[in-house]
mmCIF file of C-alpha atoms in Angstrom:
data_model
loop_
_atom_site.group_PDB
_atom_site.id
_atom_site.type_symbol
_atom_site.label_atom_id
_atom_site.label_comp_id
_atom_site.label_asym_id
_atom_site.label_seq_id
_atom_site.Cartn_x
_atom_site.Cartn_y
_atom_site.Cartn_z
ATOM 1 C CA UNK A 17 103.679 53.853 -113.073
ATOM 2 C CA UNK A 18 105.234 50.321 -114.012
ATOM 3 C CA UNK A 19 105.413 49.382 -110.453
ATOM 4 C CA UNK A 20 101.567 50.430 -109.761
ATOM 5 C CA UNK A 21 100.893 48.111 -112.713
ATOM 6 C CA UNK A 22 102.967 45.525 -111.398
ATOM 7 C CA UNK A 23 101.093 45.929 -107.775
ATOM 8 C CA UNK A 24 97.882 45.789 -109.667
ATOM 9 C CA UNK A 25 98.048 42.706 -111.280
ATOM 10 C CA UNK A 26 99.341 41.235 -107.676
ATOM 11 C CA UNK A 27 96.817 43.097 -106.275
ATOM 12 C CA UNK A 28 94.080 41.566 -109.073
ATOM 13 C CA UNK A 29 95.755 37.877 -108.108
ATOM 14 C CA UNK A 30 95.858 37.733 -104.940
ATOM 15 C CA UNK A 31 91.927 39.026 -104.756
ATOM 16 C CA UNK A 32 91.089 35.852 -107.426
ATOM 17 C CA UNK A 33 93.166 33.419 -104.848
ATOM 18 C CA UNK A 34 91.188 34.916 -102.263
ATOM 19 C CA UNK A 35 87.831 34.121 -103.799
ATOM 20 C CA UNK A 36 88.796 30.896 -104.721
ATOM 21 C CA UNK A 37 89.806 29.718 -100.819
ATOM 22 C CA UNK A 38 86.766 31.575 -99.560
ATOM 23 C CA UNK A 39 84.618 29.259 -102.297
ATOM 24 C CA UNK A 40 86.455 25.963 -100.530
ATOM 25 C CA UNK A 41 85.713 27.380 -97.195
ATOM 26 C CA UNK A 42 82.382 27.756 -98.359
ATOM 27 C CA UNK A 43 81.422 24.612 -99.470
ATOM 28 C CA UNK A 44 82.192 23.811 -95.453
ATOM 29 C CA UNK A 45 80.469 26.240 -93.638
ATOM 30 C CA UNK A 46 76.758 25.664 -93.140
ATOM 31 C CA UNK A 47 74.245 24.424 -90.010
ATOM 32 C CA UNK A 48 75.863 20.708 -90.761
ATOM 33 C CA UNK A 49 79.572 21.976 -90.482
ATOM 34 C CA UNK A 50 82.301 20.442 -92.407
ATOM 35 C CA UNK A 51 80.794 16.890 -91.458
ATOM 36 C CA UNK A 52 78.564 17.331 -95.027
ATOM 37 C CA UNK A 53 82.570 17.695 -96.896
ATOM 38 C CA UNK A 54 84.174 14.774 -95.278
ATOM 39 C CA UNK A 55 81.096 12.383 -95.984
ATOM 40 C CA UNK A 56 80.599 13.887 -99.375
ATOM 41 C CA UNK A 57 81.580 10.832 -101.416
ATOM 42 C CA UNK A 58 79.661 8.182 -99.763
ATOM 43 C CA UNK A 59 76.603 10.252 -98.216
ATOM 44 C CA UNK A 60 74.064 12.039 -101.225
ATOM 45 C CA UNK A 61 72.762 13.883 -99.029
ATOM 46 C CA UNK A 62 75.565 15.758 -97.760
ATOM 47 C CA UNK A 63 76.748 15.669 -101.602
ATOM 48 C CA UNK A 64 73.864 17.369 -102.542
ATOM 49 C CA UNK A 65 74.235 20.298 -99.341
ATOM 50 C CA UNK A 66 77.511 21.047 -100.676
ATOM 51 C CA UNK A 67 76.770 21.097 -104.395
ATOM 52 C CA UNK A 68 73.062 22.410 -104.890
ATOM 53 C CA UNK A 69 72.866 24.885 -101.895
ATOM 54 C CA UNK A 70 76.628 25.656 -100.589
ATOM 55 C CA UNK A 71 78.696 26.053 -103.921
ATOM 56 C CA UNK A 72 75.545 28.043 -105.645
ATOM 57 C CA UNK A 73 75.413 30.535 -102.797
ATOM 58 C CA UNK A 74 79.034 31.133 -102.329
ATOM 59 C CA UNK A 75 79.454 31.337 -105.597
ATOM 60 C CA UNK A 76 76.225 33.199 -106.010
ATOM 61 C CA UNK A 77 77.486 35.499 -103.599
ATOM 62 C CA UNK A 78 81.361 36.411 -105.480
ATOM 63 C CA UNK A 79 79.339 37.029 -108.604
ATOM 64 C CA UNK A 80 76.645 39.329 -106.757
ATOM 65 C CA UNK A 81 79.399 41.270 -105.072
ATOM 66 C CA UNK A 82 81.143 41.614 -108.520
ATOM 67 C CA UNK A 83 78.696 43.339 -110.005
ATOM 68 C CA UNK A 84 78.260 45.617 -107.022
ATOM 69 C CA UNK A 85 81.947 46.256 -106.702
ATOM 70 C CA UNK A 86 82.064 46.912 -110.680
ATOM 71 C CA UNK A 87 78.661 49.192 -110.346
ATOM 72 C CA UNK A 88 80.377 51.212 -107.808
ATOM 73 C CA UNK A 89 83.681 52.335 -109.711
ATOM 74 C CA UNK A 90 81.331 53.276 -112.624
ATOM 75 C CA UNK A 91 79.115 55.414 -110.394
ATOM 76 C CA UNK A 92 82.039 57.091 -108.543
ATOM 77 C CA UNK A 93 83.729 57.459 -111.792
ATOM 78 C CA UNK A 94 81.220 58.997 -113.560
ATOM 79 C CA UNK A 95 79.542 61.151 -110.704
ATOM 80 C CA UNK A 96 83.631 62.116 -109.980
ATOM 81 C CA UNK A 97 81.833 61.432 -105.983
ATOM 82 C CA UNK A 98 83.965 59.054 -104.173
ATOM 83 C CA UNK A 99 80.764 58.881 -101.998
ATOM 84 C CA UNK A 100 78.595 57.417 -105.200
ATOM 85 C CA UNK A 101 77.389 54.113 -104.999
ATOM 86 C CA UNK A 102 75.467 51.526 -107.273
ATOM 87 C CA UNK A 103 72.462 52.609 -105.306
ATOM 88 C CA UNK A 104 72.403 56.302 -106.235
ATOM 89 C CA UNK A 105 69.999 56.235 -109.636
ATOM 90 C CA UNK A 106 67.261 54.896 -107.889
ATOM 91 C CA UNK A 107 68.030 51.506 -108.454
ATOM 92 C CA UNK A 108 67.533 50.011 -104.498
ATOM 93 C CA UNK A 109 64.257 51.865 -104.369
ATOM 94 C CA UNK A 110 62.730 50.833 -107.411
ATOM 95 C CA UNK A 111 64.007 47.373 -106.968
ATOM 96 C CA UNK A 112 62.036 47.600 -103.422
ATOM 97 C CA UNK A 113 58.635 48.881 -105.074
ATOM 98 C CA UNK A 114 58.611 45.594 -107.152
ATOM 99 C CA UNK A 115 59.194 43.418 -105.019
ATOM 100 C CA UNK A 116 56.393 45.365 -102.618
ATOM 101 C CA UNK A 117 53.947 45.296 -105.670
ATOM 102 C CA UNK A 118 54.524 41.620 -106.660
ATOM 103 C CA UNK A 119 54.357 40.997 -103.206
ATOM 104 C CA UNK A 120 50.774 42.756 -102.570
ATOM 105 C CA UNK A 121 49.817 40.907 -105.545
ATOM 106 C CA UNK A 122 50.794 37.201 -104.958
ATOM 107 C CA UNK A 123 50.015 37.491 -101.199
ATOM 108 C CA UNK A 124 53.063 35.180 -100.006
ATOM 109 C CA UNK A 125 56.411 35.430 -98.755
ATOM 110 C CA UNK A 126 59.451 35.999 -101.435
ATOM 111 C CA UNK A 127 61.523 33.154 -99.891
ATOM 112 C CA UNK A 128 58.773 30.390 -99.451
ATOM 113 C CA UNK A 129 56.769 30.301 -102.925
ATOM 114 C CA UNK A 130 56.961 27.824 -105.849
ATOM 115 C CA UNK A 131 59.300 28.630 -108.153
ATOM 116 C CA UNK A 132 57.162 30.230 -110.715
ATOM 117 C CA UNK A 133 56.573 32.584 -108.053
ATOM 118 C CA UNK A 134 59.949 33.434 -106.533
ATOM 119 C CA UNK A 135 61.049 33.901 -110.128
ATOM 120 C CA UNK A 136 58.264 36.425 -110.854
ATOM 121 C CA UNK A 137 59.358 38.242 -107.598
ATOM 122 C CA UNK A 138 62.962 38.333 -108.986
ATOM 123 C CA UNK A 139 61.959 39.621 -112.283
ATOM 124 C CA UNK A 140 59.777 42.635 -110.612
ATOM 125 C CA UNK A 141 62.885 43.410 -108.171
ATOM 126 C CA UNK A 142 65.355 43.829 -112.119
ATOM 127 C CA UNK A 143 61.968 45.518 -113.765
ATOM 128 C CA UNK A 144 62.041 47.661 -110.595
ATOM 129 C CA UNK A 145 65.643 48.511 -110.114
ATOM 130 C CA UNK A 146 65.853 49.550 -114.216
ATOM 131 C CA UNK A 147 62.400 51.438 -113.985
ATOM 132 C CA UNK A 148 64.105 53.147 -110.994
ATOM 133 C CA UNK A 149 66.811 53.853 -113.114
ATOM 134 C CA UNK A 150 64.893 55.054 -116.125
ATOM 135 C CA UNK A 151 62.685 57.415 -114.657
ATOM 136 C CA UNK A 152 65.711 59.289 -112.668
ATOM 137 C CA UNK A 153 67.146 59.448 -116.666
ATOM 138 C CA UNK A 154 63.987 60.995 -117.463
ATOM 139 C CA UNK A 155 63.561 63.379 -115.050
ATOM 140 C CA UNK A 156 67.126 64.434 -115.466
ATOM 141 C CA UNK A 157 66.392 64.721 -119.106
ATOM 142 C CA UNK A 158 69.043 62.871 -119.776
ATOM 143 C CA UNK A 159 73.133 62.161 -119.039
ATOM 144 C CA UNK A 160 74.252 64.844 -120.786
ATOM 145 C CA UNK A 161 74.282 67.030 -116.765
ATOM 146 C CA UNK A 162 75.874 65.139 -113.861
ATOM 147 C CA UNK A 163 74.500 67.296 -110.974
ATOM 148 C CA UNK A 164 71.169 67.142 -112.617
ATOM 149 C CA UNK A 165 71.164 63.279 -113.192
ATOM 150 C CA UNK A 166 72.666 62.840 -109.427
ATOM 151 C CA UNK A 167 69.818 65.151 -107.940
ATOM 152 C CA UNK A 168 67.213 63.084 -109.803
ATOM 153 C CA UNK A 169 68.553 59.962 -108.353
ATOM 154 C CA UNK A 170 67.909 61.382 -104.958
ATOM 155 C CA UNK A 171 64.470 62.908 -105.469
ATOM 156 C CA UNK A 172 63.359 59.452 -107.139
ATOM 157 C CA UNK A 173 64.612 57.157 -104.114
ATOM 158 C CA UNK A 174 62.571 59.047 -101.943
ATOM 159 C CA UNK A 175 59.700 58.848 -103.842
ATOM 160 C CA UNK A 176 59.439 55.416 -104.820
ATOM 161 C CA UNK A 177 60.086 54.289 -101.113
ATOM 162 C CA UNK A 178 57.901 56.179 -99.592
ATOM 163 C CA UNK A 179 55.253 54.064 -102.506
ATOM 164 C CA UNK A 180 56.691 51.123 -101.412
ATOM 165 C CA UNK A 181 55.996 52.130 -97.585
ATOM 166 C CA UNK A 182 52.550 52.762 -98.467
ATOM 167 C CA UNK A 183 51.978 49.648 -100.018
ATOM 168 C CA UNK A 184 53.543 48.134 -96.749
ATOM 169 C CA UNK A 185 50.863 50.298 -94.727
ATOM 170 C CA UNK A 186 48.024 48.411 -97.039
ATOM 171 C CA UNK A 187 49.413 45.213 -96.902
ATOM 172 C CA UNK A 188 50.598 44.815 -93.752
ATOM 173 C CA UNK A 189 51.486 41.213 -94.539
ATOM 174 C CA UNK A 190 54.240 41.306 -96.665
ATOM 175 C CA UNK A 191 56.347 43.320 -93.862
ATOM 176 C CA UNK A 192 58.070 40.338 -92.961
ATOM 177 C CA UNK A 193 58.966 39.218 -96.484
ATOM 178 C CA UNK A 194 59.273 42.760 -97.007
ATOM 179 C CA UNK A 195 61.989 42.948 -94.229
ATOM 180 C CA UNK A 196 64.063 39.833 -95.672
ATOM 181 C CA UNK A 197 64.559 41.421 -98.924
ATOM 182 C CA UNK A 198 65.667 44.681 -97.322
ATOM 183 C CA UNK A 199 68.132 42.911 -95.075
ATOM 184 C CA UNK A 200 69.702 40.900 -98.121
ATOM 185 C CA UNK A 201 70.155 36.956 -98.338
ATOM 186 C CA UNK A 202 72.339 35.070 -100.341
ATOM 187 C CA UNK A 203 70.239 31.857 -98.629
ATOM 188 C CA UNK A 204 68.420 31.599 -101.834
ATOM 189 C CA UNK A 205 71.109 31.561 -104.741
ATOM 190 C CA UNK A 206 71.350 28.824 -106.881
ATOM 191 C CA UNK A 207 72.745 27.793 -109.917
ATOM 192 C CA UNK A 208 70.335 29.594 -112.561
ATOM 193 C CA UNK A 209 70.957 32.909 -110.419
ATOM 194 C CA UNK A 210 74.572 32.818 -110.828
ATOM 195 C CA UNK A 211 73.746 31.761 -114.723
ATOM 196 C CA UNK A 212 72.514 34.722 -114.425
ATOM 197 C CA UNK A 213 74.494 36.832 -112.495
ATOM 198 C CA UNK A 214 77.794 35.686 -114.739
ATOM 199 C CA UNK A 215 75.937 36.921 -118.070
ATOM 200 C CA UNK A 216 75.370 40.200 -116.752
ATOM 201 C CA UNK A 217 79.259 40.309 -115.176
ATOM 202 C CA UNK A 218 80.968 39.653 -118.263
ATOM 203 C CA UNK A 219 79.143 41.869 -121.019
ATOM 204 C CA UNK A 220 78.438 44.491 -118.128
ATOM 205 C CA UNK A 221 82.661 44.185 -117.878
ATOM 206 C CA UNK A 222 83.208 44.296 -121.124
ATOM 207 C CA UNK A 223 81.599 47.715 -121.608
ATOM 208 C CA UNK A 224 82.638 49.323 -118.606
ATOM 209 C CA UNK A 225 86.434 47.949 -119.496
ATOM 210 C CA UNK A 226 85.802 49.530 -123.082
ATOM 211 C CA UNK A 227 84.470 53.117 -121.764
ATOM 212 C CA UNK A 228 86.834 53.469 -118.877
ATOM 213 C CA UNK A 229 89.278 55.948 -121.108
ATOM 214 C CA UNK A 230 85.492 57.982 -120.429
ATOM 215 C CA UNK A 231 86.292 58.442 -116.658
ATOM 216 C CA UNK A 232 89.548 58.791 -117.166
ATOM 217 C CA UNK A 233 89.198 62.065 -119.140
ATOM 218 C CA UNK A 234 86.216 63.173 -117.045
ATOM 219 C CA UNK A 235 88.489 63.180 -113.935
ATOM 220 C CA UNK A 236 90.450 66.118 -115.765
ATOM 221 C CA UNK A 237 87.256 67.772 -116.183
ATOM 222 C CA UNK A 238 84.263 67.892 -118.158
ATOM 223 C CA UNK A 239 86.319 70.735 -120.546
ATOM 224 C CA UNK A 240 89.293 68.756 -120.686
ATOM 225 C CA UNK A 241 87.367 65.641 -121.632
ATOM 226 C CA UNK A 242 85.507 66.951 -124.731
ATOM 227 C CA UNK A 243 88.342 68.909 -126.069
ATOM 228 C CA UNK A 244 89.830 64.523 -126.023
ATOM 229 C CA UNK A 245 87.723 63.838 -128.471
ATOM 230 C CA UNK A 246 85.347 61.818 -126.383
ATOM 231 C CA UNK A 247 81.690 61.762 -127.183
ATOM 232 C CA UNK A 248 80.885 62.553 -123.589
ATOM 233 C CA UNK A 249 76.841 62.070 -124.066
ATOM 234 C CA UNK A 250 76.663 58.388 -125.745
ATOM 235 C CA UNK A 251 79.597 56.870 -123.883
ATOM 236 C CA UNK A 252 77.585 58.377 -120.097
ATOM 237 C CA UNK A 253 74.452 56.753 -121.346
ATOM 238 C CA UNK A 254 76.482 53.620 -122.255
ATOM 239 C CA UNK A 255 77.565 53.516 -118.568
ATOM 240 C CA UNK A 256 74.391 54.205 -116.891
ATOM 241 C CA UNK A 257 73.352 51.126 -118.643
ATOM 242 C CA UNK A 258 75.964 49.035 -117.598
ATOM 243 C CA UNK A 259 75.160 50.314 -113.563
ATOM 244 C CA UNK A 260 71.305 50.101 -114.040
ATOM 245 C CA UNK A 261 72.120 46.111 -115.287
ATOM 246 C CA UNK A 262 74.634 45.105 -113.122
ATOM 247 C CA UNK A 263 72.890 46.828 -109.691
ATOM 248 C CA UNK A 264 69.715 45.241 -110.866
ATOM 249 C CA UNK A 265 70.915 42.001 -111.318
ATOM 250 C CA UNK A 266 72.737 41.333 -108.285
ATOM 251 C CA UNK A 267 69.337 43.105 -106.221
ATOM 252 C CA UNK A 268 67.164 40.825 -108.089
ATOM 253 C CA UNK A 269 69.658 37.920 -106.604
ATOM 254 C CA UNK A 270 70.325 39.168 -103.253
ATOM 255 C CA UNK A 271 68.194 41.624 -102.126
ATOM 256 C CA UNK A 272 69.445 45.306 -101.131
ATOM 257 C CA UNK A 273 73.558 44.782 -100.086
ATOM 258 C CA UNK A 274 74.967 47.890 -98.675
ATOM 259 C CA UNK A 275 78.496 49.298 -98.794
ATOM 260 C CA UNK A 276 80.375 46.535 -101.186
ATOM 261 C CA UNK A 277 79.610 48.714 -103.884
ATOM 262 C CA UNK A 278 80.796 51.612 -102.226
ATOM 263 C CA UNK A 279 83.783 50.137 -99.892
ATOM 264 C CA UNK A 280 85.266 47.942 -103.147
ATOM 265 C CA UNK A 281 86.429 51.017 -104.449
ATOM 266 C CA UNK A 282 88.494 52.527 -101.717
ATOM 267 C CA UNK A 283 89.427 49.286 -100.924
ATOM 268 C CA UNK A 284 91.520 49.193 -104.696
ATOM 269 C CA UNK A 285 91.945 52.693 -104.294
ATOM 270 C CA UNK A 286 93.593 52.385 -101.468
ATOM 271 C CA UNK A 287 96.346 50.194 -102.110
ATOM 272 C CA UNK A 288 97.101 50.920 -105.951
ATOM 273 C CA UNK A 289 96.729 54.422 -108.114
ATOM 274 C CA UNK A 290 95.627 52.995 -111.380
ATOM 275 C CA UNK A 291 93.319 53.806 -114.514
ATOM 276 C CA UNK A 292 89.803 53.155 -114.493
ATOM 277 C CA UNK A 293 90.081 50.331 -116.504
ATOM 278 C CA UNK A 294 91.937 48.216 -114.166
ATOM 279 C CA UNK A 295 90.018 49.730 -111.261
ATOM 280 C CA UNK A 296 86.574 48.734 -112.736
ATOM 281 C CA UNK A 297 88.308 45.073 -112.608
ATOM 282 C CA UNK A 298 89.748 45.328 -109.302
ATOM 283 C CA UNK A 299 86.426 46.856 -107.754
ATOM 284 C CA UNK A 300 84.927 44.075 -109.661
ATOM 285 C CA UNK A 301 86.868 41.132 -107.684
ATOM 286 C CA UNK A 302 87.147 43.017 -104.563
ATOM 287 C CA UNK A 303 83.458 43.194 -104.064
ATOM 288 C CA UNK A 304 83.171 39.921 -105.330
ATOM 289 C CA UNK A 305 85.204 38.649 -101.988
ATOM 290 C CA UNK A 306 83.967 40.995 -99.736
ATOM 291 C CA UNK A 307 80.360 40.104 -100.019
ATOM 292 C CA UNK A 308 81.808 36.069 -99.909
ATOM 293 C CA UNK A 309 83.667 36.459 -97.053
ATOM 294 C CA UNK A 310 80.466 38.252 -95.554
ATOM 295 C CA UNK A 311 78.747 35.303 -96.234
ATOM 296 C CA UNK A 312 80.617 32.739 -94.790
ATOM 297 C CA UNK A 313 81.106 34.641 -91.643
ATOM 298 C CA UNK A 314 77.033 35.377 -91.791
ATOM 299 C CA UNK A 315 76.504 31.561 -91.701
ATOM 300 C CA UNK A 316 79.806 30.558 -89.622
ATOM 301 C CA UNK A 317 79.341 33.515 -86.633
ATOM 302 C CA UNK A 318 75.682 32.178 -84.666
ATOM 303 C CA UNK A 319 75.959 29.071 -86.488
ATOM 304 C CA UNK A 320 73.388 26.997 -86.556
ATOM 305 C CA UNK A 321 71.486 30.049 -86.887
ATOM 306 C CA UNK A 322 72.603 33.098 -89.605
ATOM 307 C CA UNK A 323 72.662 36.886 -89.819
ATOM 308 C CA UNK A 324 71.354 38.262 -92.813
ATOM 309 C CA UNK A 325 74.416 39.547 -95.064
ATOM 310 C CA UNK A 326 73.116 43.172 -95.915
ATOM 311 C CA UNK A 327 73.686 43.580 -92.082
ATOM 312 C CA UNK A 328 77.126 42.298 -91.492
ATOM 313 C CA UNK A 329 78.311 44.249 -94.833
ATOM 314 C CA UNK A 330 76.697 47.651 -93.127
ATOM 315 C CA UNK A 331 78.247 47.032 -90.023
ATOM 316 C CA UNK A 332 81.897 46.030 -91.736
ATOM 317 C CA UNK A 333 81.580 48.307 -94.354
ATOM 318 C CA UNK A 334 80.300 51.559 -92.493
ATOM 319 C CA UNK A 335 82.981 50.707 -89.713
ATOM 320 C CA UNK A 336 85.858 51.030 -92.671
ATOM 321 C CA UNK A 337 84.433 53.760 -94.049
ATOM 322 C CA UNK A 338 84.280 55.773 -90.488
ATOM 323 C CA UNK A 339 87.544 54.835 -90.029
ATOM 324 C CA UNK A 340 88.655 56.133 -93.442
ATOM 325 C CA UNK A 341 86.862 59.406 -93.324
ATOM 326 C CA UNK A 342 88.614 59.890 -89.500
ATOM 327 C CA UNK A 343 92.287 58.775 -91.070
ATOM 328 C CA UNK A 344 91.800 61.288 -93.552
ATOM 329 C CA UNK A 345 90.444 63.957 -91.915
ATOM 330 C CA UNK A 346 93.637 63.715 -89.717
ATOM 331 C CA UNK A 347 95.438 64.235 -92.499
ATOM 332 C CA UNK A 348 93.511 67.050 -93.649
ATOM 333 C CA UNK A 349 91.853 65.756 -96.328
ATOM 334 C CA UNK A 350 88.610 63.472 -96.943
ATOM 335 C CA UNK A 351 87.620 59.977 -98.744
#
């Protein structure tokens, strides 16, 4: 166990150096190239590319992955589902219905509005994603049953997109803005997202860090974990905060990112056995430069042109996955 603590805190390291070159390469990669960094100091123009639009979104992008990657170890944890992502409570869907109802209502894209407006379109995607949340809890009556609260989950993402295709149907308009938001952009990340962003990280951390011994015991079983002592029913509700707030916040951001949440994970898993605790962290910073390095190859691959990110993190991430289920399965076993 000492040496898979050791590896760890390489492991935790190396995946902070890693975020830190991907940030430099960052701040280089854009339709202008690196010519914006080398004429930085005389040119404000290409001072204000790198600082107000490239450092923001890479940036913008670590802390959006973070919270995915940190929303996915709680959901696999507490669902004991290695297949469980940040997505599963009805988040994504309910994040889509608000952004389809503020869209119906403000008639314009999501992505070329004032400010007042693009703000009000993030606050109905969080309002969304936590409603989402919230009404899974209620028709599950609850956290205190697992199967229950993951069947909800299902039955509610169905639901609320097939409102939000509706509203599509009436509003034919908002398809397109519709479809950018579904795709996922980090394009539009600036400073006050990642403001906000880094104040749902670090409290959202703090609770997940201080509830892990929670997953910990529920891996032994349900049985084993009450006769711990652990006050299963509080501490669950405690953590389906911390994955409603942290999925929400980085959707609100981004848009609907899929498989950093879920690939983070295996990706720690993977290469060191360790507690919950450090795994939430790990998961955290993985994600965090997955999604970055997803964005700098999104801008860097058709450049001047870019993919949207949700698209190159399905592709990656569903090819790793495939290959993970087929490696296992060899082996007789499964993720």
């Amino acid at each position: 166990m000492p040496d898979q603590h050791r590896l760890a805190r390489w492991l935790g390291a190396l995946l902070l150096l890693g975020a830190a070159l991907a940030l430099l390469l960052g701040a280089g990669v854009g339709s202008t190239g690196f010519e914006s960094v080398l004429n930085a100091s005389s040119d404000p123009v290409a001072w204000q590319i790198i600082w107000d639009i490239r450092l923001p979104r890479t940036l913008g992008a670590w802390l959006a992955g973070a919270l995915l990657g940190l929303a996915g170890a709680v959901a696999q944890g507490l669902f004991r589902n290695p297949l469980a992502d940040p997505f599963l409570l009805g988040s994504a869907s309910g994040a889509s219905l608000g952004v389809a109802v503020a869209l119906a209502s403000f008639g314009v894209s999501p992505y070329a509005t004032e400010w007042l407006v693009r703000l009000g379109l993030t606050g109905a995607a969080f309002v969304g994603a936590v409603g989402g949340v919230l009404l899974t809890l209620t028709l599950a009556k609850g956290v205190h049953h697992t199967l229950r609260l993951l069947l909800a989950g299902v039955i509610v993402g169905v639901v609320l997109g097939a409102v939000k295709d509706l509203i599509t149907i009436a509003v034919p308009d908002i398809l397109q803005a519709m479809q950018a938001f579904m795709l996922g952009s980090t394009g539009f990340v600036g400073w006050t997202a990642c403001g906000v962003m880094a104040a749902t990280l670090v409290p959202a951390m703090a609770v997940a860090w201080a509830l892990s011994q929670v997953l910990d015991g529920l891996t032994l079983g349900e049985a084993t974990a009450h006769s711990l002592g652990l006050p299963l029913a509080p501490m669950r509700a405690a953590l389906v905060a911390v994955l409603a707030l942290a999925t929400g916040a980085a959707v609100a951001q981004t848009g609907l990112i899929a498989f950093v949440g879920l690939a983070a994970p295996h990706l720690v898993r993977s290469i060191v056995k360790t507690t919950h605790g450090r795994l939430i962290a790990l998961s955290a910073a993985m994600g965090g430069l997955l999604l970055m390095v997803a964005d700098v190859l999104a801008r860097w691959l058709i450049a001047p042109q870019e993919l949207p990110v949700g698209v190159l993190t399905s592709v990656l991430g569903g090819s790793y996955l495939l290959w993970l289920m087929h490696r296992r399965s060899a082996r007789g076993g499964f993720l």
